């Protein structure tokens, strides 16, 4: 028998909601919806996640919070507590690292593990999967779902197959049987747009892709088509790349604001960007981290969402420099005369201050640094709301 890999995908169940339930047992059995303030149906943000009870009412991630309120008015609506979820995420990732040195964290609540060769240490792959689930629940109180297969794309589909608290194993050689009857949207990389395009060619299930040649899809969609055909046929040789995570390091830090009313005044948006960046930069300095990728998220009326990002040469955490890049990204974005619904800013590509090595192009402006330090000190002493740069004192 050919040698094959043992790849696991671990994904926490209803992660943010599960952490809230853990911290507040009164929530047990109730529909829990994490997201922005529903304001009795007038709220304009979105749902981050919902627990499985709330999903019975068809409340799902990324849905407008006002719709969630309509579908489930008796639900418990909770604002997200990113810091707490991040802390639990770190604990989960640390547990996973005790099963393999090759752990690739792909989002706050999911990771791939390459356990090739280690499975016998744990008996067999089923035992391995059960042990991981047991250790996660014993040490965090949270459940997860695990998929095990010969490659990443199938392991990822498998972890989702029997959620929550699932364990799905696709034995080597059974990939195509497992995939055949799934809807194409289950394939990794097939989003709403690709799905619609494929439907136009009468392709609904993975087996509809299998029935055709690779050439057929290459001609239709180029490189994407080739990738699609490979995924459908269970071919994926991408390696698990160990995240060089220091267990304590977060991957990004972000803030966003949904406007009460759609806004067409760009000055208002720019002021919000300045404020969001200030909050991010203060948190970064407090956590002693630096970042070099700045991304701006823009949601326009009608809900279309765009992101624009750039990576600079040096790692920074001073407000003024991040603000300057965030504003540049915002100003370069063509909103097509549409109004703004939401503005967000993210800093990623994070390192710790202690790992910072000044590069040739570094030159954190000394003046900015001094202003930041002074602001941080006052805010530390007198609280976050005690002082703001002049521009924030105007009504937003
Ligand atoms: P997911 O793993 O996609 O969802 P989940 O863990 O809540 O539920 P499932 O059992 O189906 O895995 O995302 C992990 C967390 O990321 C989720 O708890 C909240 C957050 N998230 C958002 O904030 N917005 C989103 O649109 C999505 C999809 C997730
Ligand atoms: Mg999850």
CSV table of C-alpha atoms and ligand atoms in Angstrom, one decimal:
chain,number,residue,atom,x,y,z
A,1,UNK,CA,0.0,0.0,0.0
A,2,UNK,CA,1.3,3.4,-0.9
A,3,UNK,CA,2.4,5.6,2.0
A,4,UNK,CA,-0.1,8.3,2.9
A,5,UNK,CA,-0.2,11.2,5.2
A,6,UNK,CA,-2.4,11.5,8.3
A,7,UNK,CA,-3.8,15.0,8.4
A,8,UNK,CA,-6.3,16.2,11.0
A,9,UNK,CA,-8.5,19.3,10.9
A,10,UNK,CA,-9.8,20.4,14.3
A,11,UNK,CA,-12.5,23.1,14.5
A,12,UNK,CA,-14.1,24.3,17.7
A,13,UNK,CA,-17.9,24.1,17.9
A,14,UNK,CA,-19.8,27.4,17.8
A,15,UNK,CA,-16.6,28.8,19.3
A,16,UNK,CA,-17.5,32.4,20.6
A,17,UNK,CA,-20.9,31.2,21.8
A,18,UNK,CA,-19.4,28.1,23.5
A,19,UNK,CA,-17.0,30.3,25.4
A,20,UNK,CA,-19.8,32.5,26.6
A,21,UNK,CA,-21.8,29.4,27.7
A,22,UNK,CA,-18.8,28.1,29.6
A,23,UNK,CA,-18.4,31.4,31.4
A,24,UNK,CA,-22.1,31.7,32.1
A,25,UNK,CA,-23.9,28.4,32.7
A,26,UNK,CA,-27.3,30.1,32.9
A,27,UNK,CA,-27.1,30.3,29.1
A,28,UNK,CA,-27.3,26.5,28.7
A,29,UNK,CA,-30.2,25.4,26.5
A,30,UNK,CA,-30.9,28.9,25.4
A,31,UNK,CA,-30.3,30.3,21.9
A,32,UNK,CA,-27.2,32.4,22.1
A,33,UNK,CA,-26.2,34.9,19.5
A,34,UNK,CA,-22.9,36.7,19.5
A,35,UNK,CA,-22.7,39.9,17.5
A,36,UNK,CA,-23.3,43.6,17.5
A,37,UNK,CA,-26.1,45.2,19.5
A,38,UNK,CA,-29.5,44.2,17.9
A,39,UNK,CA,-31.2,47.4,19.3
A,40,UNK,CA,-34.6,45.6,19.3
A,41,UNK,CA,-34.3,44.9,15.6
A,42,UNK,CA,-32.8,48.3,14.6
A,43,UNK,CA,-29.2,47.3,15.0
A,44,UNK,CA,-27.1,47.4,11.9
A,45,UNK,CA,-24.1,45.1,12.6
A,46,UNK,CA,-23.8,41.4,11.9
A,47,UNK,CA,-23.9,38.1,13.7
A,48,UNK,CA,-20.4,36.7,14.6
A,49,UNK,CA,-21.8,33.3,15.5
A,50,UNK,CA,-24.7,31.6,17.1
A,51,UNK,CA,-24.9,28.4,19.2
A,52,UNK,CA,-26.6,25.3,17.9
A,53,UNK,CA,-29.8,26.1,19.7
A,54,UNK,CA,-30.0,29.5,17.8
A,55,UNK,CA,-29.1,27.8,14.5
A,56,UNK,CA,-32.5,25.9,14.8
A,57,UNK,CA,-34.0,29.4,14.2
A,58,UNK,CA,-31.8,29.8,11.1
A,59,UNK,CA,-29.5,32.3,12.7
A,60,UNK,CA,-26.0,32.1,11.2
A,61,UNK,CA,-22.7,33.9,11.1
A,62,UNK,CA,-22.5,37.1,9.0
A,63,UNK,CA,-26.3,37.6,8.9
A,64,UNK,CA,-27.5,41.1,9.7
A,65,UNK,CA,-28.2,41.3,13.4
A,66,UNK,CA,-31.6,42.8,12.7
A,67,UNK,CA,-32.5,39.6,10.8
A,68,UNK,CA,-31.3,37.5,13.7
A,69,UNK,CA,-33.6,39.5,16.0
A,70,UNK,CA,-36.6,38.8,13.7
A,71,UNK,CA,-35.9,35.1,13.5
A,72,UNK,CA,-35.1,34.7,17.2
A,73,UNK,CA,-36.3,37.6,19.3
A,74,UNK,CA,-36.1,35.5,22.6
A,75,UNK,CA,-32.4,34.7,22.0
A,76,UNK,CA,-29.7,36.0,24.3
A,77,UNK,CA,-27.7,38.6,22.3
A,78,UNK,CA,-24.1,39.1,23.5
A,79,UNK,CA,-21.4,41.5,22.3
A,80,UNK,CA,-18.2,39.7,21.4
A,81,UNK,CA,-15.3,39.6,23.9
A,82,UNK,CA,-12.3,39.1,21.6
A,83,UNK,CA,-9.8,39.1,24.3
A,84,UNK,CA,-11.4,36.2,26.1
A,85,UNK,CA,-11.8,34.2,22.8
A,86,UNK,CA,-8.2,34.8,21.9
A,87,UNK,CA,-7.1,33.5,25.3
A,88,UNK,CA,-9.2,30.3,24.9
A,89,UNK,CA,-7.9,29.9,21.3
A,90,UNK,CA,-4.3,30.0,22.7
A,91,UNK,CA,-5.1,27.2,25.2
A,92,UNK,CA,-6.6,25.0,22.5
A,93,UNK,CA,-3.7,25.5,20.2
A,94,UNK,CA,-1.3,24.6,23.0
A,95,UNK,CA,-3.2,21.4,23.6
A,96,UNK,CA,-3.0,20.5,19.9
A,97,UNK,CA,0.8,21.0,19.9
A,98,UNK,CA,1.1,18.2,22.4
A,99,UNK,CA,-0.1,15.8,19.7
A,100,UNK,CA,2.2,16.9,16.9
A,101,UNK,CA,4.9,19.5,16.3
A,102,UNK,CA,3.3,20.3,13.0
A,103,UNK,CA,0.3,22.4,13.9
A,104,UNK,CA,-0.9,25.1,11.4
A,105,UNK,CA,-3.4,27.5,13.0
A,106,UNK,CA,-5.7,28.7,10.2
A,107,UNK,CA,-8.2,30.8,12.2
A,108,UNK,CA,-9.1,31.7,15.7
A,109,UNK,CA,-10.7,28.3,16.3
A,110,UNK,CA,-9.2,25.9,13.7
A,111,UNK,CA,-6.0,24.1,12.9
A,112,UNK,CA,-4.4,21.4,10.8
A,113,UNK,CA,-2.2,18.8,12.3
A,114,UNK,CA,0.1,16.5,10.4
A,115,UNK,CA,0.3,13.4,12.5
A,116,UNK,CA,1.9,11.1,9.9
A,117,UNK,CA,3.8,8.5,11.8
A,118,UNK,CA,2.5,9.5,15.2
A,119,UNK,CA,-0.9,7.7,14.9
A,120,UNK,CA,0.6,4.4,16.1
A,121,UNK,CA,1.8,6.1,19.2
A,122,UNK,CA,-1.8,6.7,20.0
A,123,UNK,CA,-3.1,3.3,18.8
A,124,UNK,CA,-4.9,4.2,15.5
A,125,UNK,CA,-6.3,7.3,13.9
A,126,UNK,CA,-9.7,6.9,15.6
A,127,UNK,CA,-8.1,6.7,19.0
A,128,UNK,CA,-5.9,9.7,18.1
A,129,UNK,CA,-9.0,11.7,17.2
A,130,UNK,CA,-10.9,10.7,20.3
A,131,UNK,CA,-7.9,11.5,22.5
A,132,UNK,CA,-7.6,15.0,21.1
A,133,UNK,CA,-11.3,15.7,21.6
A,134,UNK,CA,-11.1,14.4,25.1
A,135,UNK,CA,-8.1,16.4,26.0
A,136,UNK,CA,-9.6,19.6,24.6
A,137,UNK,CA,-12.9,19.2,26.5
A,138,UNK,CA,-11.1,18.1,29.7
A,139,UNK,CA,-8.7,21.1,29.7
A,140,UNK,CA,-11.0,23.8,28.3
A,141,UNK,CA,-14.6,22.7,28.8
A,142,UNK,CA,-15.2,23.2,25.1
A,143,UNK,CA,-16.0,20.7,22.4
A,144,UNK,CA,-14.5,20.5,18.9
A,145,UNK,CA,-15.0,18.5,15.7
A,146,UNK,CA,-12.2,16.6,14.1
A,147,UNK,CA,-11.8,15.4,10.5
A,148,UNK,CA,-9.0,12.9,9.6
A,149,UNK,CA,-7.9,12.2,6.0
A,150,UNK,CA,-4.9,12.0,3.8
A,151,UNK,CA,-4.9,15.7,3.0
A,152,UNK,CA,-5.9,19.1,4.1
A,153,UNK,CA,-9.0,19.7,1.9
A,154,UNK,CA,-10.6,16.4,2.8
A,155,UNK,CA,-9.8,16.7,6.5
A,156,UNK,CA,-11.4,20.2,6.5
A,157,UNK,CA,-14.6,18.9,4.9
A,158,UNK,CA,-14.6,15.9,7.2
A,159,UNK,CA,-14.4,18.1,10.4
A,160,UNK,CA,-17.5,19.9,9.3
A,161,UNK,CA,-19.4,16.7,8.3
A,162,UNK,CA,-20.8,15.7,11.8
A,163,UNK,CA,-20.7,18.9,13.7
A,164,UNK,CA,-20.9,19.5,16.7
A,165,UNK,CA,-18.7,17.2,18.7
A,166,UNK,CA,-18.0,15.1,15.6
A,167,UNK,CA,-15.2,12.8,14.5
A,168,UNK,CA,-15.2,11.9,10.8
A,169,UNK,CA,-12.5,9.7,9.3
A,170,UNK,CA,-12.1,9.3,5.6
A,171,UNK,CA,-9.9,6.2,5.1
A,172,UNK,CA,-7.2,6.3,2.4
A,173,UNK,CA,-8.7,5.4,-0.9
A,174,UNK,CA,-12.2,6.4,0.1
A,175,UNK,CA,-11.8,10.1,-0.8
A,176,UNK,CA,-13.9,10.1,-4.0
A,177,UNK,CA,-16.7,8.1,-2.4
A,178,UNK,CA,-16.8,10.5,0.5
A,179,UNK,CA,-16.9,13.6,-1.7
A,180,UNK,CA,-19.2,12.4,-4.6
A,181,UNK,CA,-22.6,13.4,-3.2
A,182,UNK,CA,-21.6,16.6,-1.4
A,183,UNK,CA,-22.8,19.9,-2.9
A,184,UNK,CA,-19.9,21.7,-4.6
A,185,UNK,CA,-20.0,24.6,-2.0
A,186,UNK,CA,-18.4,22.1,0.4
A,187,UNK,CA,-15.2,22.1,-1.6
A,188,UNK,CA,-12.5,24.4,-0.2
A,189,UNK,CA,-12.3,27.6,-2.2
A,190,UNK,CA,-15.8,27.3,-3.7
A,191,UNK,CA,-17.6,30.4,-2.5
A,192,UNK,CA,-20.9,31.9,-3.5
A,193,UNK,CA,-19.7,33.2,-6.9
A,194,UNK,CA,-18.0,30.0,-8.0
A,195,UNK,CA,-21.0,28.1,-7.0
A,196,UNK,CA,-23.3,30.3,-9.1
A,197,UNK,CA,-20.9,30.0,-12.1
A,198,UNK,CA,-20.8,26.2,-11.7
A,199,UNK,CA,-24.6,26.0,-11.5
A,200,UNK,CA,-24.8,27.7,-14.9
A,201,UNK,CA,-23.0,24.6,-16.3
A,202,UNK,CA,-25.3,22.2,-14.5
A,203,UNK,CA,-22.8,21.3,-11.9
A,204,UNK,CA,-24.3,20.9,-8.4
A,205,UNK,CA,-22.6,18.0,-6.7
A,206,UNK,CA,-18.9,17.1,-6.4
A,207,UNK,CA,-19.5,14.1,-8.6
A,208,UNK,CA,-20.7,16.4,-11.5
A,209,UNK,CA,-17.1,17.7,-11.5
A,210,UNK,CA,-15.6,14.2,-11.2
A,211,UNK,CA,-17.6,13.2,-14.3
A,212,UNK,CA,-15.8,15.7,-16.5
A,213,UNK,CA,-12.1,16.1,-17.4
A,214,UNK,CA,-9.6,18.4,-15.8
A,215,UNK,CA,-9.3,20.0,-19.3
A,216,UNK,CA,-12.9,21.0,-19.3
A,217,UNK,CA,-12.5,23.1,-16.1
A,218,UNK,CA,-9.2,24.5,-17.1
A,219,UNK,CA,-10.7,25.8,-20.3
A,220,UNK,CA,-13.6,27.3,-18.4
A,221,UNK,CA,-11.9,28.8,-15.4
A,222,UNK,CA,-8.1,28.6,-16.0
A,223,UNK,CA,-6.0,27.9,-12.9
A,224,UNK,CA,-9.1,28.0,-10.6
A,225,UNK,CA,-10.7,25.3,-12.8
A,226,UNK,CA,-7.7,23.1,-12.4
A,227,UNK,CA,-7.7,23.6,-8.6
A,228,UNK,CA,-11.4,22.8,-8.5
A,229,UNK,CA,-11.0,19.6,-10.4
A,230,UNK,CA,-8.2,18.5,-8.0
A,231,UNK,CA,-10.2,19.3,-4.9
A,232,UNK,CA,-13.2,17.4,-6.3
A,233,UNK,CA,-11.0,14.4,-7.0
A,234,UNK,CA,-9.5,14.4,-3.6
A,235,UNK,CA,-6.1,15.6,-4.8
A,236,UNK,CA,-4.3,18.1,-2.5
A,237,UNK,CA,-0.7,17.8,-1.7
A,238,UNK,CA,-0.4,21.1,0.2
A,239,UNK,CA,1.8,20.6,3.3
A,240,UNK,CA,0.8,21.5,6.9
A,241,UNK,CA,3.1,24.4,7.7
A,242,UNK,CA,3.8,24.8,11.4
A,243,UNK,CA,2.7,28.2,12.5
A,244,UNK,CA,5.7,29.8,14.0
A,245,UNK,CA,3.4,30.8,16.7
A,246,UNK,CA,4.7,31.6,19.9
A,247,UNK,CA,1.7,30.3,21.8
A,248,UNK,CA,1.0,33.7,23.3
A,249,UNK,CA,1.0,35.7,20.1
A,250,UNK,CA,-2.2,36.8,18.4
A,251,UNK,CA,-2.3,37.0,14.6
A,252,UNK,CA,-4.1,40.2,14.1
A,253,UNK,CA,-5.9,43.0,15.9
A,254,UNK,CA,-8.9,44.8,14.5
A,255,UNK,CA,-11.7,47.2,15.3
A,256,UNK,CA,-14.7,48.1,13.3
A,257,UNK,CA,-17.7,50.4,13.4
A,258,UNK,CA,-21.1,50.0,11.8
A,259,UNK,CA,-22.8,53.4,11.3
A,260,UNK,CA,-26.3,54.0,12.7
A,261,UNK,CA,-27.2,55.4,9.3
A,262,UNK,CA,-25.4,54.9,5.9
A,263,UNK,CA,-22.9,57.7,5.7
A,264,UNK,CA,-21.9,59.6,2.5
A,265,UNK,CA,-19.6,62.1,4.2
A,266,UNK,CA,-16.1,60.9,3.7
A,267,UNK,CA,-14.8,63.1,6.5
A,268,UNK,CA,-17.0,61.3,9.0
A,269,UNK,CA,-15.5,58.0,7.8
A,270,UNK,CA,-12.0,59.4,8.1
A,271,UNK,CA,-12.6,60.5,11.6
A,272,UNK,CA,-13.8,57.0,12.5
A,273,UNK,CA,-10.7,55.5,10.9
A,274,UNK,CA,-8.5,57.7,13.1
A,275,UNK,CA,-10.4,56.6,16.2
A,276,UNK,CA,-10.4,52.9,15.3
A,277,UNK,CA,-6.6,53.0,14.7
A,278,UNK,CA,-6.0,54.8,17.9
A,279,UNK,CA,-7.9,52.0,19.8
A,280,UNK,CA,-5.9,49.4,18.0
A,281,UNK,CA,-2.5,51.1,18.5
A,282,UNK,CA,-3.1,51.6,22.2
A,283,UNK,CA,-4.0,47.9,22.6
A,284,UNK,CA,-0.8,47.0,20.6
A,285,UNK,CA,1.4,49.1,22.7
A,286,UNK,CA,-0.2,47.6,25.9
A,287,UNK,CA,0.3,44.1,24.6
A,288,UNK,CA,3.9,45.0,23.4
A,289,UNK,CA,3.3,43.9,19.8
A,290,UNK,CA,4.1,45.4,16.4
A,291,UNK,CA,2.5,44.8,13.0
A,292,UNK,CA,3.4,45.6,9.4
A,293,UNK,CA,0.2,44.8,7.4
A,294,UNK,CA,-2.6,47.3,7.5
A,295,UNK,CA,-6.0,46.5,6.1
A,296,UNK,CA,-9.1,48.6,5.8
A,297,UNK,CA,-12.6,47.0,5.5
A,298,UNK,CA,-15.3,48.9,3.9
A,299,UNK,CA,-19.0,47.9,3.7
A,300,UNK,CA,-21.2,49.9,1.4
A,301,UNK,CA,-24.9,50.3,1.4
A,302,UNK,CA,-26.5,47.1,0.2
A,303,UNK,CA,-23.9,45.1,2.2
A,304,UNK,CA,-21.2,44.6,-0.3
A,305,UNK,CA,-17.9,44.4,1.6
A,306,UNK,CA,-14.4,45.2,0.4
A,307,UNK,CA,-11.0,45.0,1.9
A,308,UNK,CA,-7.9,46.9,0.9
A,309,UNK,CA,-4.5,46.3,2.5
A,310,UNK,CA,-0.8,47.0,2.3
A,311,UNK,CA,2.3,45.7,3.9
A,312,UNK,CA,5.1,48.2,4.8
A,313,UNK,CA,8.8,47.6,5.4
A,314,UNK,CA,8.9,47.9,9.1
A,315,UNK,CA,6.9,46.7,12.1
A,316,UNK,CA,5.1,49.6,13.9
A,317,UNK,CA,2.5,50.4,16.5
A,318,UNK,CA,2.5,54.1,16.5
A,319,UNK,CA,-1.0,55.6,15.9
A,320,UNK,CA,0.1,58.3,13.4
A,321,UNK,CA,1.8,56.0,11.0
A,322,UNK,CA,-0.9,53.4,11.0
A,323,UNK,CA,-3.5,56.2,10.6
A,324,UNK,CA,-1.6,57.6,7.6
A,325,UNK,CA,-1.7,54.2,5.8
A,326,UNK,CA,-5.3,53.4,6.7
A,327,UNK,CA,-6.4,56.8,5.4
A,328,UNK,CA,-4.4,56.2,2.2
A,329,UNK,CA,-6.1,52.9,1.6
A,330,UNK,CA,-9.5,54.5,2.3
A,331,UNK,CA,-8.9,57.4,0.0
A,332,UNK,CA,-7.8,55.1,-2.8
A,333,UNK,CA,-10.9,53.1,-2.6
A,334,UNK,CA,-13.6,53.9,-5.2
A,335,UNK,CA,-17.0,53.7,-3.5
A,336,UNK,CA,-18.9,54.3,-6.8
A,337,UNK,CA,-20.9,57.1,-5.1
A,338,UNK,CA,-22.4,54.6,-2.7
A,339,UNK,CA,-22.8,55.3,1.0
A,340,UNK,CA,-20.7,53.7,3.7
A,341,UNK,CA,-22.3,51.2,6.1
A,342,UNK,CA,-19.3,50.0,8.0
A,343,UNK,CA,-15.6,50.9,8.4
A,344,UNK,CA,-13.0,48.6,9.9
A,345,UNK,CA,-9.2,48.5,10.3
A,346,UNK,CA,-7.0,45.6,11.0
A,347,UNK,CA,-3.3,45.3,11.7
A,348,UNK,CA,-1.7,41.9,11.1
A,349,UNK,CA,1.7,40.4,10.5
A,350,UNK,CA,2.3,40.7,14.2
A,351,UNK,CA,5.6,40.3,16.1
A,352,UNK,CA,6.5,40.9,19.7
A,353,UNK,CA,8.4,44.0,20.6
A,354,UNK,CA,11.2,41.9,22.0
A,355,UNK,CA,11.7,40.2,18.6
A,356,UNK,CA,11.9,43.6,16.8
A,357,UNK,CA,15.1,44.1,14.8
A,358,UNK,CA,15.2,47.6,13.3
A,359,UNK,CA,15.6,47.5,9.6
A,360,UNK,CA,17.3,49.8,7.1
A,361,UNK,CA,14.0,51.7,6.4
A,362,UNK,CA,12.9,52.0,10.0
A,363,UNK,CA,12.5,55.3,11.5
A,364,UNK,CA,9.6,55.5,13.8
A,365,UNK,CA,9.1,59.2,14.1
A,366,UNK,CA,10.3,60.3,17.4
A,367,UNK,CA,7.7,63.0,17.8
A,368,UNK,CA,4.9,60.5,17.2
A,369,UNK,CA,6.4,58.1,19.7
A,370,UNK,CA,6.5,60.8,22.4
A,371,UNK,CA,2.9,61.8,21.8
A,372,UNK,CA,1.8,58.1,22.0
A,373,UNK,CA,3.7,57.6,25.2
A,374,UNK,CA,2.2,60.6,26.8
A,375,UNK,CA,-1.3,59.5,25.7
A,376,UNK,CA,-0.8,56.0,27.0
A,377,UNK,CA,0.4,57.2,30.3
A,378,UNK,CA,-2.6,59.5,30.9
A,379,UNK,CA,-5.0,56.8,29.7
A,380,UNK,CA,-3.4,54.3,32.0
A,381,UNK,CA,-3.7,56.6,35.0
A,382,UNK,CA,-7.1,58.1,34.4
A,383,UNK,CA,-8.9,55.6,32.2
A,384,UNK,CA,-9.5,55.1,28.5
A,385,UNK,CA,-12.1,57.9,28.1
A,386,UNK,CA,-10.0,60.5,29.9
A,387,UNK,CA,-8.3,62.0,26.9
A,388,UNK,CA,-8.6,62.0,23.1
A,389,UNK,CA,-6.7,63.8,20.4
A,390,UNK,CA,-8.4,67.0,19.5
A,391,UNK,CA,-10.0,65.6,16.4
A,392,UNK,CA,-12.1,63.1,18.4
A,393,UNK,CA,-13.6,65.7,20.6
A,394,UNK,CA,-15.8,66.8,17.8
A,395,UNK,CA,-19.1,64.9,17.5
A,396,UNK,CA,-18.7,62.0,15.2
B,1,LIG,P1,-16.5,29.1,12.7
B,1,LIG,O1,-15.6,27.9,13.0
B,1,LIG,O2,-16.8,29.3,11.2
B,1,LIG,O3,-17.9,29.0,13.4
B,1,LIG,P2,-18.2,28.4,14.9
B,1,LIG,O4,-17.0,27.9,15.5
B,1,LIG,O5,-18.9,29.5,15.6
B,1,LIG,O6,-19.3,27.3,14.6
B,1,LIG,P3,-19.0,25.8,14.0
B,1,LIG,O7,-19.4,24.9,15.0
B,1,LIG,O8,-19.9,25.8,12.8
B,1,LIG,O9,-17.5,25.7,13.6
B,1,LIG,O10,-15.8,30.4,13.2
B,1,LIG,C1,-15.1,30.5,14.4
B,1,LIG,C2,-15.5,31.8,15.1
B,1,LIG,O11,-15.1,32.9,14.3
B,1,LIG,C3,-16.9,32.0,15.4
B,1,LIG,O12,-17.3,31.4,16.7
B,1,LIG,C4,-17.1,33.5,15.4
B,1,LIG,C5,-16.0,34.0,14.4
B,1,LIG,N1,-16.7,34.3,13.2
B,1,LIG,C6,-17.1,35.6,12.9
B,1,LIG,O13,-16.9,36.5,13.8
B,1,LIG,N2,-17.7,36.0,11.8
B,1,LIG,C7,-18.0,35.1,10.8
B,1,LIG,O14,-18.5,35.4,9.7
B,1,LIG,C8,-17.5,33.7,11.0
B,1,LIG,C9,-17.8,32.6,10.0
B,1,LIG,C10,-16.9,33.4,12.2
B,2,LIG,MG1,-15.7,26.6,14.6
